[in-house]
Structures are given as C-alpha cells and as structure tokens.
Amino acid sequence: WSDLAEKGAQLAAVCDVDAAKARAAGETFRVPYYLDAAKMLEAERLDVADIVTRHDTHRPLAEMALARGLATIVQKPFASTWEDCIAIVEAAQKANAWLAVHENFRFQAPMRAVRKVIDSGAIGTPSWARIRFRTGFDVYKTQPYFYDEEQLAIADVGIHMLDLSRFFLGEVEHISCETQKRNPRIRAEDTATMLLRHQ
Ligand SMILES: NC(=O)c1ccc[n+]([C@@H]2O[C@H](COP(=O)([O-])OP(=O)(O)OC[C@H]3O[C@@H](n4cnc5c(N)ncnc54)[C@H](O)[C@@H]3O)[C@@H](O)[C@H]2O)c1
C-alpha cells in the first residue's frame, strides 16, 4: 500500500491479534494499530479492508468489513470451505460492496507478457498448454503452519496455477486431479497433477 501512495492510496491502520506484530506494523508504517478488527473498524474511517490473515479467519473478518460497506480484498485461499466462499460473496452482494480475492499471479509482469503474446494472435488460438510450478524454496520455514494444513498444494499454490490457466486459456468445464504426499512430515498433499478441459 505504501508503494501505491503515488496513486492516492493511504494506509490508514493495521490490525493483528498478535500484539507484537500489530505494534511492529504500526510503528513501521506510522499508523494506528489494533489487536481487534472490530475495534479498528469502529474507530477508523476506512474505504478498503485488505484481509491478509489465513483462510480460517477470512469469513468472519470479511463479513465484518462488508457489513460496513467497505470495499474488501481477501487473500487466497478465499475461504476454508465452499459454504464460506458463498457466504462472503452473499455478504458483499447484500452490502452492495466491492469484493476481490487477492489473486496476484495473473498480474505479475511475466504472466501479463504471456497473455499479451496470446492476445496478439502470434501463436493462434492456444489448444494445449502445460503450466507447471515446482520450487526448491523452503516454504515450511516461512510458513511452518503448512505442516498441519488439511489441504496444502492445491489450496496454496495450486489455485494460482488454476487461475493462470483461466487467464491464459479461458474458463474450465472439467477437471480431474491426482495428488501425492511426498513429505512424510506433512498432513496434506504436496503434489497435484491437474488435467483441465477448457470451454
Ligand atoms: N497471494 C500470495 O502470493 C500469497 C503469498 C503468501 C501468503 N498468502 C496468503 O496470505 C494469508 C496469510 O499468510 P501468512 O503466511 O502471512 O500467515 P501468517 O499466519 O504468517 O500471518 C497471518 C497473521 O494474521 C494474524 N491474525 C490471525 N487472526 C487474526 C484476526 N482475527 N484479526 C487480526 N489478525 C489476525 C496472525 O496473528 C498473523 O500475524 C494466507 O491466506 C496465505 O495463503 C498469499
């Protein structure tokens, strides 16, 4: 949000239930900080709520922001269950408020460049694609909660791949998937091979 200051964005306040993190963010960005989202929404005059907690808190926090009519951005994965996803969308419709999932991969410069090539017609209408994401980066170090997640590869990075495939090739009408768990220390899948048929 600091990077967007030139375009008129102004970070108004931050919130985290972890007091040390809330204070650190407040001091770093020189804005009021809160430990309770409800109190922040009560005390501050906000236009946008950017919800960057993990999926299990997305629904209550999004409903709280949307009930106040705030434009609301929710990090991926959008919510923990399909029912929660629907509830958030309905809350936005009821409040007539703008709602977005923070799906950032399609906005990255290399991905936009790929889309530009497709749009230029240089390769004709794409009829087949392989989109792959593998990394040696130690995700368990930066996100240790991954060990206990009930859903992992698809919910974390897989959804970025699914969104990219929609961005490049259009909507999907059929999907099948095989998952594997290679790391014995985790609960969920760490590999997903998905086959998509696009409209
Ligand atoms: N789009 C991307 O590229 C990308 C990259 C990394 C993470 N993410 C997503 O961002 C989200 C957060 O991931 P993370 O690794 O930063 O998690 P994290 O657990 O490190 O951070 C979440 C923070 O939310 C705080 N929190 C929890 N409940 C709260 C509440 N009710 N009110 C206020 N604060 C609360 C926690 O104290 C914690 O500081 C996840 O959904 C993750 O998938 C997206």
Coordinates of C-alpha atoms and ligand atoms in Angstrom, one line a residue:
W1 CA 0.0 0.0 0.0
S2 CA 3.0 2.3 0.6
D3 CA 4.0 1.7 -3.0
L4 CA 0.6 2.8 -4.1
A5 CA 0.8 6.2 -2.3
E6 CA 1.5 8.0 -5.6
K7 CA -1.8 6.7 -6.9
G8 CA -3.6 8.1 -3.9
A9 CA -3.7 5.1 -1.6
Q10 CA -3.1 5.8 2.1
L11 CA -2.6 3.1 4.7
A12 CA -4.9 4.2 7.5
A13 CA -4.4 1.5 10.2
V14 CA -3.2 -2.1 10.8
C15 CA -4.5 -4.9 12.9
D16 CA -3.2 -8.2 14.2
V17 CA -4.3 -10.3 17.2
D18 CA -0.6 -10.8 17.9
A19 CA 0.3 -7.7 19.9
A20 CA 4.0 -7.6 18.9
K21 CA 3.2 -7.9 15.2
A22 CA 0.5 -5.2 15.4
R23 CA 2.8 -2.8 17.2
A24 CA 5.7 -3.5 14.8
A25 CA 3.5 -2.9 11.7
G26 CA 2.0 0.2 13.3
E27 CA 5.4 1.6 14.1
T28 CA 7.0 0.7 10.8
F29 CA 4.2 2.4 8.8
R30 CA 3.4 5.1 11.3
V31 CA -0.3 4.3 11.5
P32 CA -2.6 3.4 14.4
Y33 CA -2.5 -0.3 15.2
Y34 CA -5.2 -2.5 16.7
L35 CA -5.5 -6.0 18.2
D36 CA -9.2 -6.3 17.4
A37 CA -10.5 -5.8 13.9
A38 CA -14.0 -4.8 15.2
K39 CA -12.4 -2.0 17.2
M40 CA -10.4 -0.8 14.3
L41 CA -13.5 -0.7 12.0
E42 CA -15.3 1.2 14.8
A43 CA -12.6 3.7 15.4
E44 CA -11.3 4.4 11.9
R45 CA -12.8 5.9 8.7
L46 CA -11.8 3.3 6.1
D47 CA -12.6 2.8 2.4
V48 CA -10.9 -0.6 1.9
A49 CA -10.2 -3.6 4.1
D50 CA -7.3 -5.8 3.0
I51 CA -7.7 -9.1 4.8
V52 CA -4.3 -10.9 4.9
T53 CA -4.9 -13.5 7.6
R54 CA -5.1 -17.2 6.9
H55 CA -8.2 -18.8 5.3
D56 CA -9.8 -19.9 8.6
T57 CA -10.5 -16.3 9.6
H58 CA -11.4 -14.9 6.2
R59 CA -15.2 -15.4 6.5
P60 CA -15.7 -13.6 9.9
L61 CA -13.4 -10.8 9.0
A62 CA -14.8 -10.3 5.5
E63 CA -18.3 -10.4 6.8
M64 CA -17.4 -7.7 9.4
A65 CA -15.8 -5.4 6.8
L66 CA -18.6 -6.0 4.2
A67 CA -21.3 -5.3 6.8
R68 CA -19.9 -1.8 7.0
G69 CA -19.9 -1.5 3.2
L70 CA -16.1 -1.4 2.9
A71 CA -14.5 -2.5 -0.4
T72 CA -12.9 -5.7 0.7
I73 CA -9.9 -7.7 -0.5
V74 CA -9.4 -11.2 0.8
Q75 CA -6.2 -13.2 0.4
K76 CA -6.2 -16.5 -1.3
P77 CA -7.3 -19.2 -0.5
F78 CA -10.6 -17.3 -0.4
A79 CA -12.1 -19.3 2.4
S80 CA -11.8 -22.7 4.1
T81 CA -15.0 -24.2 2.6
W82 CA -17.2 -23.7 -0.4
E83 CA -20.0 -22.6 2.0
D84 CA -17.8 -19.9 3.5
C85 CA -16.9 -18.7 0.0
I86 CA -20.6 -18.4 -0.9
A87 CA -21.4 -16.6 2.4
I88 CA -18.7 -14.0 1.7
V89 CA -20.0 -13.3 -1.8
E90 CA -23.5 -13.1 -0.5
A91 CA -22.4 -10.6 2.2
A92 CA -20.8 -8.5 -0.5
Q93 CA -24.0 -8.6 -2.6
K94 CA -26.2 -7.7 0.4
A95 CA -24.0 -4.7 1.2
N96 CA -23.6 -3.8 -2.5
A97 CA -19.8 -3.7 -1.7
W98 CA -16.8 -4.4 -3.9
L99 CA -15.1 -7.7 -3.2
A100 CA -12.0 -9.2 -4.6
V101 CA -9.9 -12.3 -4.0
H102 CA -6.2 -11.4 -3.8
E103 CA -5.1 -13.5 -6.8
N104 CA -1.8 -11.9 -7.8
F105 CA -0.1 -14.3 -10.2
R106 CA -2.0 -13.1 -13.3
F107 CA -0.9 -9.6 -12.6
Q108 CA 2.8 -10.4 -12.5
A109 CA 4.8 -8.9 -15.4
P110 CA 5.9 -12.2 -17.0
M111 CA 2.3 -13.6 -16.9
R112 CA 0.9 -10.4 -18.4
A113 CA 3.6 -10.7 -21.1
V114 CA 2.4 -14.2 -21.9
R115 CA -1.2 -13.0 -22.1
K116 CA -0.1 -10.2 -24.4
V117 CA 1.5 -12.7 -26.8
I118 CA -1.7 -14.8 -26.8
D119 CA -3.8 -11.7 -27.4
S120 CA -1.6 -10.7 -30.3
G121 CA -2.6 -13.8 -32.2
A122 CA 1.1 -14.7 -32.7
I123 CA 0.5 -18.3 -31.8
G124 CA -3.0 -18.6 -33.0
T125 CA -5.7 -19.9 -30.6
P126 CA -3.9 -22.0 -28.0
S127 CA -5.3 -25.5 -27.9
W128 CA -3.0 -27.1 -25.3
A129 CA -0.8 -25.8 -22.5
R130 CA 1.4 -27.2 -19.7
I131 CA 1.6 -24.9 -16.7
R132 CA 4.0 -26.1 -14.0
F133 CA 5.2 -24.8 -10.7
R134 CA 7.9 -26.6 -8.7
T135 CA 10.1 -24.9 -6.2
G136 CA 13.1 -25.7 -4.0
F137 CA 12.2 -22.8 -1.8
D138 CA 11.7 -23.9 1.8
V139 CA 8.1 -23.0 2.2
Y140 CA 7.9 -24.8 5.6
K141 CA 10.4 -22.4 7.0
T142 CA 8.5 -19.2 6.1
Q143 CA 5.0 -20.8 6.6
P144 CA 5.5 -23.5 9.3
Y145 CA 1.7 -23.9 9.7
F146 CA 1.9 -25.8 6.4
Y147 CA 2.8 -28.9 8.4
D148 CA -0.7 -29.1 9.9
E149 CA -2.9 -27.9 7.0
E150 CA -5.6 -30.3 5.9
Q151 CA -5.2 -29.1 2.3
L152 CA -1.9 -27.8 1.1
A153 CA -0.6 -27.9 -2.5
I154 CA -3.9 -27.2 -4.3
A155 CA -5.1 -24.6 -1.8
D156 CA -1.8 -22.8 -1.5
V157 CA -0.1 -22.7 -4.9
G158 CA -2.4 -24.9 -7.0
I159 CA -5.1 -22.2 -7.0
H160 CA -2.6 -19.8 -8.5
M161 CA -2.0 -22.3 -11.3
L162 CA -5.7 -22.8 -11.8
D163 CA -6.2 -19.0 -12.1
L164 CA -3.3 -18.7 -14.5
S165 CA -4.8 -21.4 -16.7
R166 CA -8.1 -19.5 -16.8
F167 CA -6.2 -16.3 -17.5
F168 CA -4.4 -17.8 -20.5
L169 CA -7.0 -20.3 -21.8
G170 CA -10.4 -19.2 -20.6
E171 CA -12.9 -20.9 -18.2
V172 CA -12.7 -24.5 -17.3
E173 CA -15.6 -27.0 -17.8
H174 CA -13.9 -30.2 -16.5
I175 CA -11.1 -31.1 -14.1
S176 CA -9.5 -34.2 -12.8
C177 CA -6.7 -34.4 -10.4
E178 CA -4.2 -36.8 -8.9
T179 CA -2.4 -35.8 -5.6
Q180 CA 0.6 -37.2 -3.9
K181 CA 2.2 -36.7 -0.4
R182 CA 6.0 -36.9 -0.7
N183 CA 7.0 -35.2 2.5
P184 CA 6.2 -37.6 5.4
R185 CA 6.1 -34.8 8.0
I186 CA 3.1 -33.0 6.5
R187 CA -0.6 -33.9 6.8
A188 CA -1.9 -33.0 3.3
E189 CA -0.9 -33.3 -0.3
D190 CA 2.3 -31.6 -1.6
T191 CA 1.9 -32.5 -5.3
A192 CA -1.1 -32.1 -7.5
T193 CA -1.3 -33.1 -11.2
M194 CA -4.4 -31.5 -12.6
L195 CA -5.9 -32.1 -16.0
L196 CA -8.3 -29.3 -17.2
R197 CA -10.6 -29.1 -20.2
H198 CA -11.3 -25.5 -21.1
Q199 CA -14.5 -24.3 -22.7
Ligands
LIG1 N1 -1.1 -14.2 -2.8 C1 0.1 -14.7 -2.5 O1 1.1 -14.8 -3.3 C2 0.4 -15.1 -1.0 C3 1.6 -15.3 -0.5 C4 1.8 -15.6 0.8 C5 0.6 -15.8 1.6 N2 -0.6 -15.6 1.1 C6 -1.8 -15.8 1.9 O2 -1.8 -14.8 2.9 C7 -2.5 -15.3 4.0 C8 -1.7 -15.2 5.3 O3 -0.5 -16.0 5.1 P1 0.8 -15.8 6.1 O4 1.8 -16.8 5.7 O5 1.1 -14.3 6.1 O6 0.1 -16.2 7.5 P2 0.6 -15.8 9.0 O7 0.0 -16.8 9.9 O8 2.1 -15.7 9.0 O9 0.0 -14.4 9.2 C9 -1.3 -14.2 9.5 C10 -1.4 -13.1 10.5 O10 -2.8 -12.9 10.8 C11 -3.0 -12.7 12.2 N3 -4.4 -12.9 12.6 C12 -5.0 -14.1 12.7 N4 -6.3 -14.0 13.1 C13 -6.5 -12.6 13.1 C14 -7.6 -11.8 13.4 N5 -8.8 -12.4 13.7 N6 -7.5 -10.5 13.3 C15 -6.3 -9.9 13.0 N7 -5.2 -10.6 12.8 C16 -5.3 -12.0 12.8 C17 -2.0 -13.6 12.8 O11 -1.6 -13.2 14.2 C18 -0.8 -13.5 11.9 O12 0.1 -12.4 12.3 C19 -2.8 -16.8 3.7 O13 -4.2 -16.9 3.3 C20 -1.9 -17.1 2.6 O14 -2.3 -18.1 1.7 C21 -0.7 -15.2 -0.2

